Short mmCIF file of C-alpha atoms and ligand atoms in Angstrom, two decimals:
data_model
loop_
_atom_site.label_atom_id
_atom_site.label_comp_id
_atom_site.label_asym_id
_atom_site.label_seq_id
_atom_site.Cartn_x
_atom_site.Cartn_y
_atom_site.Cartn_z
CA SER H 34 86.72 83.18 231.62
CA GLU H 35 82.75 83.16 232.31
CA ARG H 36 81.15 85.01 229.63
CA ILE H 37 77.36 86.74 229.72
CA VAL H 38 75.51 87.26 227.22
CA VAL H 39 72.14 90.42 227.18
CA VAL H 40 69.82 90.05 224.66
CA GLY H 41 68.65 93.99 224.61
CA GLY H 42 70.44 97.13 224.45
CA GLY H 43 68.36 99.30 225.94
CA LEU H 44 67.54 100.51 229.49
CA GLY H 45 67.60 97.14 231.30
CA GLY H 46 70.11 96.07 229.06
CA VAL H 47 72.59 98.33 230.27
CA ARG H 48 71.78 98.72 233.88
CA SER H 49 71.57 94.99 234.29
CA ALA H 50 75.49 94.76 232.39
CA GLU H 51 76.77 98.03 234.72
CA ARG H 52 75.64 95.96 237.56
CA LEU H 53 77.43 92.79 236.93
CA ARG H 54 81.28 95.22 237.18
CA GLU H 55 79.49 96.57 240.85
CA MET H 56 79.03 92.82 241.80
CA GLY H 57 82.58 92.06 240.72
CA PHE H 58 82.00 90.23 237.88
CA ASP H 59 84.97 89.78 235.36
CA GLY H 60 84.49 87.60 232.27
CA GLN H 61 82.89 88.59 229.37
CA ILE H 62 80.00 90.67 228.69
CA THR H 63 78.96 90.53 225.05
CA ILE H 64 75.21 92.33 224.42
CA LEU H 65 73.51 91.64 221.81
CA SER H 66 71.55 94.87 220.35
CA ALA H 67 68.78 94.38 217.41
CA GLU H 68 68.71 98.64 216.74
CA ARG H 69 71.85 100.02 215.51
CA HIS H 70 72.57 103.25 218.34
CA LEU H 71 73.58 102.35 221.87
CA PRO H 72 71.26 102.51 224.80
CA TYR H 73 69.26 105.94 224.48
CA HIS H 74 66.45 107.76 226.95
CA ARG H 75 63.01 106.40 225.37
CA PRO H 76 59.85 108.49 226.76
CA CYS H 77 62.01 111.73 225.17
CA LEU H 78 61.11 110.63 221.97
CA SER H 79 57.14 111.25 222.53
CA LYS H 80 58.30 114.30 223.73
CA GLN H 81 61.81 116.90 223.79
CA ILE H 82 62.87 114.12 220.27
CA ILE H 83 59.05 115.23 218.80
CA THR H 84 59.44 118.57 219.72
CA GLY H 85 63.18 119.64 218.52
CA GLU H 86 63.68 120.37 222.07
CA TRP H 87 66.71 117.36 221.72
CA THR H 88 68.68 116.26 219.49
CA PRO H 89 69.04 112.30 219.17
CA ASP H 90 72.98 113.22 220.37
CA ASP H 91 70.55 114.42 223.98
CA ALA H 92 68.51 111.11 223.87
CA LEU H 93 71.51 108.69 224.56
CA LEU H 94 72.19 107.17 228.11
CA SER H 95 75.31 107.77 230.06
CA PHE H 96 77.03 104.71 230.97
CA SER H 97 80.11 103.42 232.92
CA ALA H 98 82.95 103.70 231.30
CA ASP H 99 84.02 100.42 233.36
CA LEU H 100 81.53 98.59 231.76
CA ASP H 101 84.50 97.37 228.99
CA ALA H 102 81.09 95.35 226.99
CA GLU H 103 81.32 93.86 223.87
CA TRP H 104 78.70 95.72 221.93
CA ARG H 105 77.01 93.92 218.66
CA LEU H 106 74.40 96.59 217.47
CA ASN H 107 72.72 95.46 214.55
CA SER H 108 72.92 91.82 215.74
CA PRO H 109 68.70 90.46 217.56
CA ALA H 110 69.77 87.33 219.05
CA LEU H 111 67.58 84.63 216.19
CA HIS H 112 67.05 81.78 218.21
CA LEU H 113 67.68 80.66 222.22
CA ASP H 114 68.68 77.08 223.33
CA PRO H 115 68.58 77.28 226.87
CA LYS H 116 69.25 73.60 227.67
CA LYS H 117 72.67 74.31 225.30
CA GLN H 118 73.15 78.03 226.17
CA SER H 119 73.60 79.00 223.28
CA VAL H 120 72.28 82.00 221.33
CA TRP H 121 72.34 82.40 217.90
CA VAL H 122 72.84 85.92 215.86
CA PRO H 123 72.63 86.43 211.90
CA GLY H 124 75.39 84.53 209.73
CA GLY H 125 74.67 81.85 211.65
CA GLU H 126 76.88 82.39 214.62
CA GLU H 127 76.32 80.30 217.99
CA ILE H 128 77.09 82.25 221.15
CA LYS H 129 77.61 80.22 224.28
CA TYR H 130 76.87 81.40 227.20
CA ASP H 131 77.26 81.10 230.88
CA GLY H 132 74.56 83.43 232.14
CA MET H 133 72.03 85.24 230.47
CA ILE H 134 70.80 88.25 230.71
CA ILE H 135 66.91 88.79 228.29
CA ALA H 136 66.20 92.34 228.50
CA THR H 137 64.49 93.15 224.61
CA GLY H 138 61.31 95.06 225.72
CA VAL H 139 58.72 95.19 223.39
CA ASP H 140 57.43 96.10 219.99
CA ALA H 141 54.50 98.34 219.26
CA ARG H 142 51.33 96.58 218.49
CA ALA H 143 50.60 96.45 215.07
CA MET H 144 46.92 97.77 214.08
CA GLY H 145 44.51 95.83 211.85
CA GLY H 146 43.52 97.43 208.55
CA ALA H 147 46.25 100.57 208.73
CA PRO H 148 47.62 101.24 205.87
CA ARG H 149 51.43 99.86 207.71
CA HIS H 150 53.44 100.52 204.31
CA ASP H 151 52.52 103.92 203.68
CA PRO H 152 55.46 106.01 205.01
CA ARG H 153 52.79 108.94 206.56
CA VAL H 154 51.87 105.82 208.63
CA HIS H 155 54.18 105.26 211.78
CA VAL H 156 54.14 103.86 215.16
CA LEU H 157 56.67 105.18 218.00
CA ARG H 158 59.00 102.63 219.71
CA THR H 159 62.49 103.59 218.45
CA LEU H 160 64.78 106.10 217.88
CA ASP H 161 64.30 106.02 213.91
CA ASP H 162 60.88 106.06 214.79
CA ALA H 163 60.70 109.62 216.16
CA VAL H 164 63.15 110.74 213.72
CA ALA H 165 60.96 110.49 210.77
CA ILE H 166 57.57 111.39 212.68
CA ARG H 167 59.04 114.54 213.33
CA ARG H 168 60.60 114.71 209.96
CA ASN H 169 56.96 113.87 208.63
CA ILE H 170 55.52 116.21 210.44
CA ARG H 171 57.92 119.17 209.33
CA GLN H 172 57.84 118.39 205.36
CA SER H 173 53.76 118.60 205.51
CA GLN H 174 51.59 120.58 206.46
CA GLY H 175 48.20 118.38 206.85
CA LEU H 176 47.21 117.54 210.00
CA VAL H 177 48.53 114.94 212.53
CA ALA H 178 46.22 112.26 213.53
CA VAL H 179 47.65 109.89 216.65
CA ILE H 180 45.47 107.47 216.81
CA GLY H 181 45.80 105.61 220.41
CA GLY H 182 45.22 107.25 224.27
CA GLY H 183 47.24 106.48 226.50
CA PHE H 184 50.68 107.90 227.60
CA ILE H 185 52.43 107.99 224.76
CA GLY H 186 49.12 109.14 222.03
CA CYS H 187 48.45 111.65 224.88
CA GLU H 188 52.10 112.87 225.06
CA LEU H 189 53.00 112.62 221.36
CA ALA H 190 49.69 115.09 220.67
CA CYS H 191 50.48 117.18 222.70
CA SER H 192 54.01 117.47 221.32
CA VAL H 193 52.15 118.81 218.07
CA ARG H 194 50.58 120.95 219.18
CA HIS H 195 53.76 122.59 220.84
CA MET H 196 54.97 122.56 216.93
CA GLY H 197 51.58 124.47 216.45
CA ARG H 198 50.53 122.02 213.96
CA ASP H 199 46.99 120.27 213.90
CA VAL H 200 46.38 116.99 215.75
CA ALA H 201 43.50 114.70 216.51
CA LEU H 202 43.47 112.02 219.10
CA ILE H 203 41.20 109.19 217.51
CA VAL H 204 41.10 107.68 220.57
CA ARG H 205 38.82 103.72 221.11
CA SER H 206 38.07 104.14 224.65
CA PRO H 207 35.43 106.57 226.04
CA ALA H 208 38.18 108.16 227.42
CA LEU H 209 41.77 109.40 228.20
CA LEU H 210 44.17 106.89 229.70
CA GLY H 211 41.87 104.75 230.60
CA GLY H 212 41.85 103.76 233.74
CA VAL H 213 45.70 103.76 234.52
CA VAL H 214 45.09 107.56 236.31
CA GLY H 215 41.37 107.40 237.70
CA ASP H 216 38.83 109.25 236.24
CA ASP H 217 39.08 112.93 237.88
CA ILE H 218 42.76 112.88 236.60
CA GLY H 219 41.83 111.43 233.62
CA LYS H 220 38.88 114.65 233.12
CA LYS H 221 41.99 117.00 233.88
CA ILE H 222 43.80 115.79 231.28
CA THR H 223 41.53 115.77 228.65
CA GLU H 224 40.52 118.83 229.15
CA ALA H 225 43.83 120.25 228.67
CA HIS H 226 43.77 119.07 225.58
CA VAL H 227 40.64 120.05 224.52
CA GLU H 228 41.85 123.52 226.17
CA HIS H 229 45.02 123.57 224.38
CA GLY H 230 43.27 122.94 220.36
CA VAL H 231 43.36 119.31 220.11
CA ARG H 232 40.41 117.36 218.23
CA LEU H 233 39.47 115.09 220.03
CA ALA H 234 37.60 111.88 219.31
CA THR H 235 36.75 109.26 222.04
CA GLY H 236 34.68 106.53 222.14
CA VAL H 237 35.25 105.55 218.22
CA GLY H 238 36.68 102.92 216.30
CA ILE H 239 38.03 103.02 212.47
CA LYS H 240 35.94 102.17 209.60
CA HIS H 241 38.62 102.37 206.78
CA TRP H 242 41.47 104.24 205.68
CA VAL H 243 41.69 105.57 202.16
CA ARG H 244 44.87 105.97 200.70
CA GLN H 245 45.54 109.72 198.77
CA PRO H 246 47.87 111.34 197.20
CA GLY H 247 47.27 114.34 199.71
CA GLY H 248 46.80 112.58 202.39
CA ILE H 249 44.85 109.92 204.12
CA GLY H 250 41.21 109.73 205.45
CA ILE H 251 40.80 108.18 208.61
CA HIS H 252 36.85 106.96 208.38
CA LEU H 253 35.48 106.82 211.84
CA SER H 254 32.45 104.69 213.17
CA ASP H 255 30.18 107.93 213.85
CA GLY H 256 30.35 109.24 210.52
CA GLN H 257 33.27 111.48 211.17
CA VAL H 258 36.52 111.85 208.53
CA PHE H 259 39.92 113.20 209.10
CA PHE H 260 42.15 113.69 206.72
CA ALA H 261 46.25 113.26 207.70
CA SER H 262 49.59 113.79 206.23
CA CYS H 263 50.64 112.59 208.89
CA VAL H 264 49.42 109.22 211.55
CA VAL H 265 50.73 107.53 214.33
CA LEU H 266 49.39 104.14 215.58
CA ALA H 267 50.08 104.28 219.12
CA VAL H 268 47.58 101.49 220.02
CA GLY H 269 50.05 99.86 222.82
CA ALA H 270 52.48 97.08 222.48
CA SER H 271 53.24 93.76 222.69
CA PRO H 272 56.67 91.91 224.21
CA ALA H 273 59.19 91.10 221.93
CA VAL H 274 59.68 87.56 222.39
CA ASP H 275 59.47 85.95 218.91
CA TRP H 276 62.69 84.68 219.06
CA LEU H 277 62.48 82.58 221.62
CA ARG H 278 59.66 80.94 219.85
CA GLY H 279 60.55 77.15 219.79
CA SER H 280 63.11 77.36 223.20
CA GLY H 281 60.47 75.95 225.20
CA LEU H 282 59.70 78.66 227.30
CA ASP H 283 56.87 80.14 228.45
CA ILE H 284 55.95 83.41 226.27
CA SER H 285 52.65 84.33 226.66
CA ASP H 286 52.57 87.54 226.95
CA GLY H 287 56.13 88.45 227.33
CA VAL H 288 59.12 85.64 229.76
CA LEU H 289 57.86 84.40 232.59
CA CYS H 290 59.78 84.30 235.27
CA ASP H 291 59.79 83.33 239.19
CA SER H 292 59.54 85.61 241.87
CA THR H 293 63.57 86.03 241.66
CA ASN H 294 63.89 87.63 238.25
CA HIS H 295 64.97 83.69 236.90
CA VAL H 296 63.30 82.51 233.93
CA VAL H 297 60.94 79.73 234.37
CA GLY H 298 61.95 76.38 233.39
CA ALA H 299 66.06 77.63 232.68
CA GLU H 300 69.34 77.96 234.52
CA ASN H 301 71.73 81.12 234.47
CA LEU H 302 68.46 82.64 232.47
CA VAL H 303 67.06 85.82 234.11
CA ALA H 304 64.94 88.66 232.77
CA CYS H 305 63.76 92.27 232.63
CA GLY H 306 62.20 95.53 232.14
CA ASP H 307 59.84 95.62 229.82
CA VAL H 308 59.70 92.87 228.47
CA ALA H 309 59.72 90.20 231.87
CA ARG H 310 56.61 88.96 233.21
CA TRP H 311 56.83 87.39 237.14
CA PRO H 312 55.23 87.09 240.41
CA ASN H 313 54.92 90.32 242.16
CA MET H 314 55.19 89.08 246.56
CA ARG H 315 54.57 93.28 246.81
CA PHE H 316 50.99 92.70 245.51
CA ASN H 317 49.69 89.05 246.20
CA GLY H 318 51.55 87.52 243.98
CA VAL H 319 50.35 88.58 241.10
CA VAL H 320 51.85 87.61 238.15
CA ARG H 321 52.64 91.22 235.68
CA ARG H 322 54.79 92.90 233.40
CA VAL H 323 55.58 96.32 234.15
CA GLU H 324 56.23 98.94 231.45
CA HIS H 325 58.15 101.25 233.30
CA TRP H 326 61.01 103.20 232.90
CA LEU H 327 61.92 102.58 237.00
CA ASN H 328 61.15 98.89 236.82
CA ALA H 329 63.58 98.45 233.50
CA VAL H 330 66.53 99.76 236.26
CA GLU H 331 65.57 98.56 239.55
CA GLY H 332 64.90 95.23 237.52
CA GLY H 333 67.83 95.13 235.47
CA ARG H 334 69.83 95.48 238.52
CA ALA H 335 68.07 93.09 240.62
CA ALA H 336 68.21 90.00 236.94
CA ALA H 337 71.87 91.28 237.38
CA GLU H 338 72.79 90.25 240.88
CA ASN H 339 70.28 86.84 240.78
CA LEU H 340 72.10 85.58 238.24
CA LEU H 341 75.62 86.03 240.03
CA VAL H 342 74.68 84.72 243.30
CA GLY H 343 71.77 82.34 241.71
CA ARG H 344 68.59 80.69 241.93
CA LYS H 345 69.40 79.45 245.59
CA HIS H 346 70.44 82.41 247.19
CA ALA H 347 68.20 85.13 244.90
CA ARG H 348 66.22 87.07 246.45
CA THR H 349 62.40 88.18 245.77
CA TYR H 350 61.84 91.03 243.51
CA THR H 351 59.38 93.14 245.61
CA PRO H 352 59.45 97.35 243.91
CA VAL H 353 56.57 99.01 243.85
CA PRO H 354 56.19 100.21 240.20
CA ARG H 355 56.71 103.97 239.38
CA PHE H 356 55.53 106.05 236.61
CA TRP H 357 55.19 109.51 235.34
CA THR H 358 53.66 111.15 232.64
CA GLU H 359 53.93 114.76 231.01
CA GLN H 360 51.43 116.85 229.20
CA TYR H 361 50.86 120.58 228.79
CA GLY H 362 53.39 121.35 231.90
CA MET H 363 51.60 118.73 233.61
CA ARG H 364 53.23 115.73 235.78
CA VAL H 365 51.43 113.26 236.59
CA GLN H 366 53.31 110.59 238.60
CA GLY H 367 52.00 107.36 239.93
CA ALA H 368 53.23 104.21 241.85
CA GLY H 369 52.04 100.87 242.34
CA LEU H 370 49.46 98.71 239.83
CA PRO H 371 46.54 101.21 239.77
CA VAL H 372 45.40 98.49 236.63
CA LEU H 373 43.76 96.29 240.03
CA GLY H 374 42.68 98.61 241.42
CA THR H 375 38.75 97.90 241.81
CA ASP H 376 37.85 101.17 243.80
CA THR H 377 39.39 104.39 244.34
CA THR H 378 39.34 106.99 247.13
CA ASP H 379 40.69 110.47 248.77
CA VAL H 380 44.36 109.94 249.79
CA ASN H 381 45.48 113.04 251.21
CA GLY H 382 44.39 114.77 247.54
CA LEU H 383 45.82 112.15 245.44
CA THR H 384 44.04 109.17 244.17
CA GLY H 385 44.72 105.89 245.99
CA PHE H 386 43.15 103.24 244.13
CA ILE H 387 41.79 100.20 245.82
CA ALA H 388 41.47 96.47 245.46
CA ASN H 389 39.75 93.88 248.71
CA GLY H 390 39.84 96.82 250.79
CA LYS H 391 43.91 97.17 250.02
CA LEU H 392 45.95 99.96 248.19
CA VAL H 393 47.01 99.06 245.64
CA GLY H 394 48.37 102.01 243.32
CA ILE H 395 48.03 105.54 244.28
CA VAL H 396 47.85 108.39 240.93
CA GLY H 397 48.62 112.19 241.86
CA LEU H 398 48.89 115.56 239.72
CA GLU H 399 51.87 117.58 240.41
CA SER H 400 52.21 116.06 243.93
CA PRO H 401 55.31 114.40 243.18
CA GLY H 402 56.73 115.11 246.84
CA LYS H 403 53.98 113.57 247.94
CA ILE H 404 54.34 110.23 245.70
CA ILE H 405 58.10 109.67 247.25
CA THR H 406 56.94 110.77 250.62
CA GLU H 407 54.07 108.99 251.29
CA THR H 408 53.76 105.44 249.13
CA PRO H 409 56.39 103.50 250.74
CA GLU H 410 53.82 103.80 254.34
CA LEU H 411 51.18 102.84 251.90
CA PHE H 412 52.06 100.34 250.72
CA ARG H 413 53.92 98.13 253.58
CA GLN H 414 50.65 97.22 254.47
CA ASN H 415 50.79 95.03 251.06
CA GLU H 416 54.15 93.51 251.80
CA VAL H 417 54.72 89.83 251.87
CA GLU H 418 58.54 89.65 251.28
CA THR H 419 60.54 92.83 251.97
CA ASN H 420 63.67 91.34 251.83
CA VAL H 421 64.90 93.55 248.51
CA PRO H 422 65.16 97.23 249.78
CA VAL H 423 62.38 99.15 247.71
CA TRP H 424 63.19 102.32 248.03
CA THR H 425 65.97 103.01 245.70
CA GLN H 426 66.91 106.45 244.39
CA PRO H 427 64.92 107.21 241.18
CA GLU H 428 67.84 108.16 238.39
CA GLU H 429 67.69 111.15 236.37
CA PRO H 430 67.18 110.76 232.84
CA ALA H 431 69.52 112.19 230.53
CA ALA H 432 70.65 115.53 229.73
P1 FAD O 188 63.61 98.98 225.66
O1 FAD O 188 64.79 100.47 226.01
O2 FAD O 188 62.99 98.54 224.42
O3 FAD O 188 64.78 98.20 224.75
C1 FAD O 188 64.80 96.63 224.17
C2 FAD O 188 65.81 96.88 223.44
O4 FAD O 188 66.46 95.41 222.87
C3 FAD O 188 65.13 97.34 221.88
O5 FAD O 188 66.14 98.46 222.01
C4 FAD O 188 64.80 96.29 221.20
O6 FAD O 188 65.33 96.31 219.60
C5 FAD O 188 66.32 95.44 221.63
N1 FAD O 188 66.02 93.63 221.56
C6 FAD O 188 63.92 93.46 220.80
N2 FAD O 188 63.70 92.56 220.34
C7 FAD O 188 66.19 92.17 219.92
C8 FAD O 188 66.98 90.72 219.92
N3 FAD O 188 65.96 89.35 219.44
N4 FAD O 188 67.78 90.93 219.97
C9 FAD O 188 68.12 92.24 220.05
N5 FAD O 188 67.85 93.15 220.61
C10 FAD O 188 66.32 92.83 220.53
N6 FAD O 188 58.29 104.74 231.06
C11 FAD O 188 58.29 105.87 231.84
O7 FAD O 188 58.02 105.57 232.74
N7 FAD O 188 57.79 107.13 231.76
C12 FAD O 188 57.54 108.05 230.74
O8 FAD O 188 57.31 109.24 230.59
C13 FAD O 188 57.57 106.79 229.38
N8 FAD O 188 57.90 107.21 228.15
C14 FAD O 188 57.92 106.68 227.29
C15 FAD O 188 57.65 107.17 226.20
C16 FAD O 188 57.98 106.50 224.58
C17 FAD O 188 57.88 106.69 223.16
C18 FAD O 188 58.36 105.01 224.94
C19 FAD O 188 58.93 104.24 223.87
C20 FAD O 188 58.66 104.93 225.78
C21 FAD O 188 57.92 105.43 227.66
N9 FAD O 188 58.01 104.55 228.83
C22 FAD O 188 58.03 105.71 229.60
C23 FAD O 188 58.71 103.22 229.23
C24 FAD O 188 59.71 103.27 229.02
O9 FAD O 188 60.55 103.23 227.94
C25 FAD O 188 59.92 101.80 228.99
O10 FAD O 188 59.48 101.24 230.03
C26 FAD O 188 61.77 101.04 229.08
O11 FAD O 188 62.61 101.72 228.48
C27 FAD O 188 62.17 99.56 228.98
O12 FAD O 188 63.42 99.16 229.42
P2 FAD O 188 63.69 97.50 228.69
O13 FAD O 188 65.82 97.81 228.20
O14 FAD O 188 62.94 97.02 229.06
O15 FAD O 188 63.32 97.26 227.02
#
């Protein structure tokens, strides 16, 4: 019988595998995962897992009882030969496939100069990372320093304050959340951090690090020095594509796909989730990756469908990306690709992002209803192809 190999046992991997079964695929499904855990919910890592509101078991995702997949945990794909349709795993074993879904996500980015091998210095991408950070915070008394003011850095700072601990948020750009949410909401988020006692240092670089027995000295370009007993580097992520070196595929910033999730230059190979880069025809075919939870669900399902029907009959994957973040009880939600915007405008109390006179993204604070009900209308004007149902019901997070 046929075998489909899913590489990556995260959200995109498990949702694509489920979709294969829903579509009636009755061959073998093998899921290769670099991690020792079954799939879990990553958004809670910077939130409920750090604060301790959830245990690691609460983070596990539920999935279909009919999946009937062969799970290979702790078993990263090491090399791919797309012509031979073979993938290699530790121990030198070669696994042949009839179809493959790549869903390897991203890895936390390293930061030059940071003492990455000091046990008090962390990144946050995996459940094990989150558990180690929480343990470090609980076992020390001093300041927690978070480097980076993106979603994960901001959420972490908020969670550490929730634990009643001192936190410094050290950010290179002048504002939190960069250009992702617009100036108005960015300002409100920044104010909330200050009001909640976060020691905020924006517009600064790190000159050097000094490791001492009692903590780590972080010397900033403006002369400030923070002395921390726990440091988390939250400076972005890079696609997990090392294993694809030598495969002949285009892996510059993720795995390059066509508009139907099929990997460019290969047969019977699709990709989804954070690692996939594809032209979204709803946005004039702009070729990007999208690092949001819902894109791993929707993209995983679309990639599975398009693998089974084959490239010739595949449908374009044209989602309106959506995301959320929670800080100090405030919920920010967004849709579209705000980063493409060159200008902002008010849209019924939401921040609209405009490029070439068209709305390309929208972000709101505490306005979930509006984002959900008004976004489909707003985005219709940008549609190039609409043969994929866009507005699927968002799946509820676990627990
Ligand atoms: P992942 O979930 O990363 O899964 C990829 C899996 O593949 C990993 O287990 C990895 O170890 C494995 N892998 C890598 N290389 C190999 C290999 N060679 N062989 C086998 N397996 C491999 N999104 C939101 O929209 N809202 C949020 O509030 C939010 N909060 C977040 C908070 C944190 C701390 C993090 C880290 C992410 C957050 N996200 C959020 C993003 C969201 O979790 C991701 O978009 C989503 O998990 C992507 O799913 P994925 O399947 O593409 O990748």
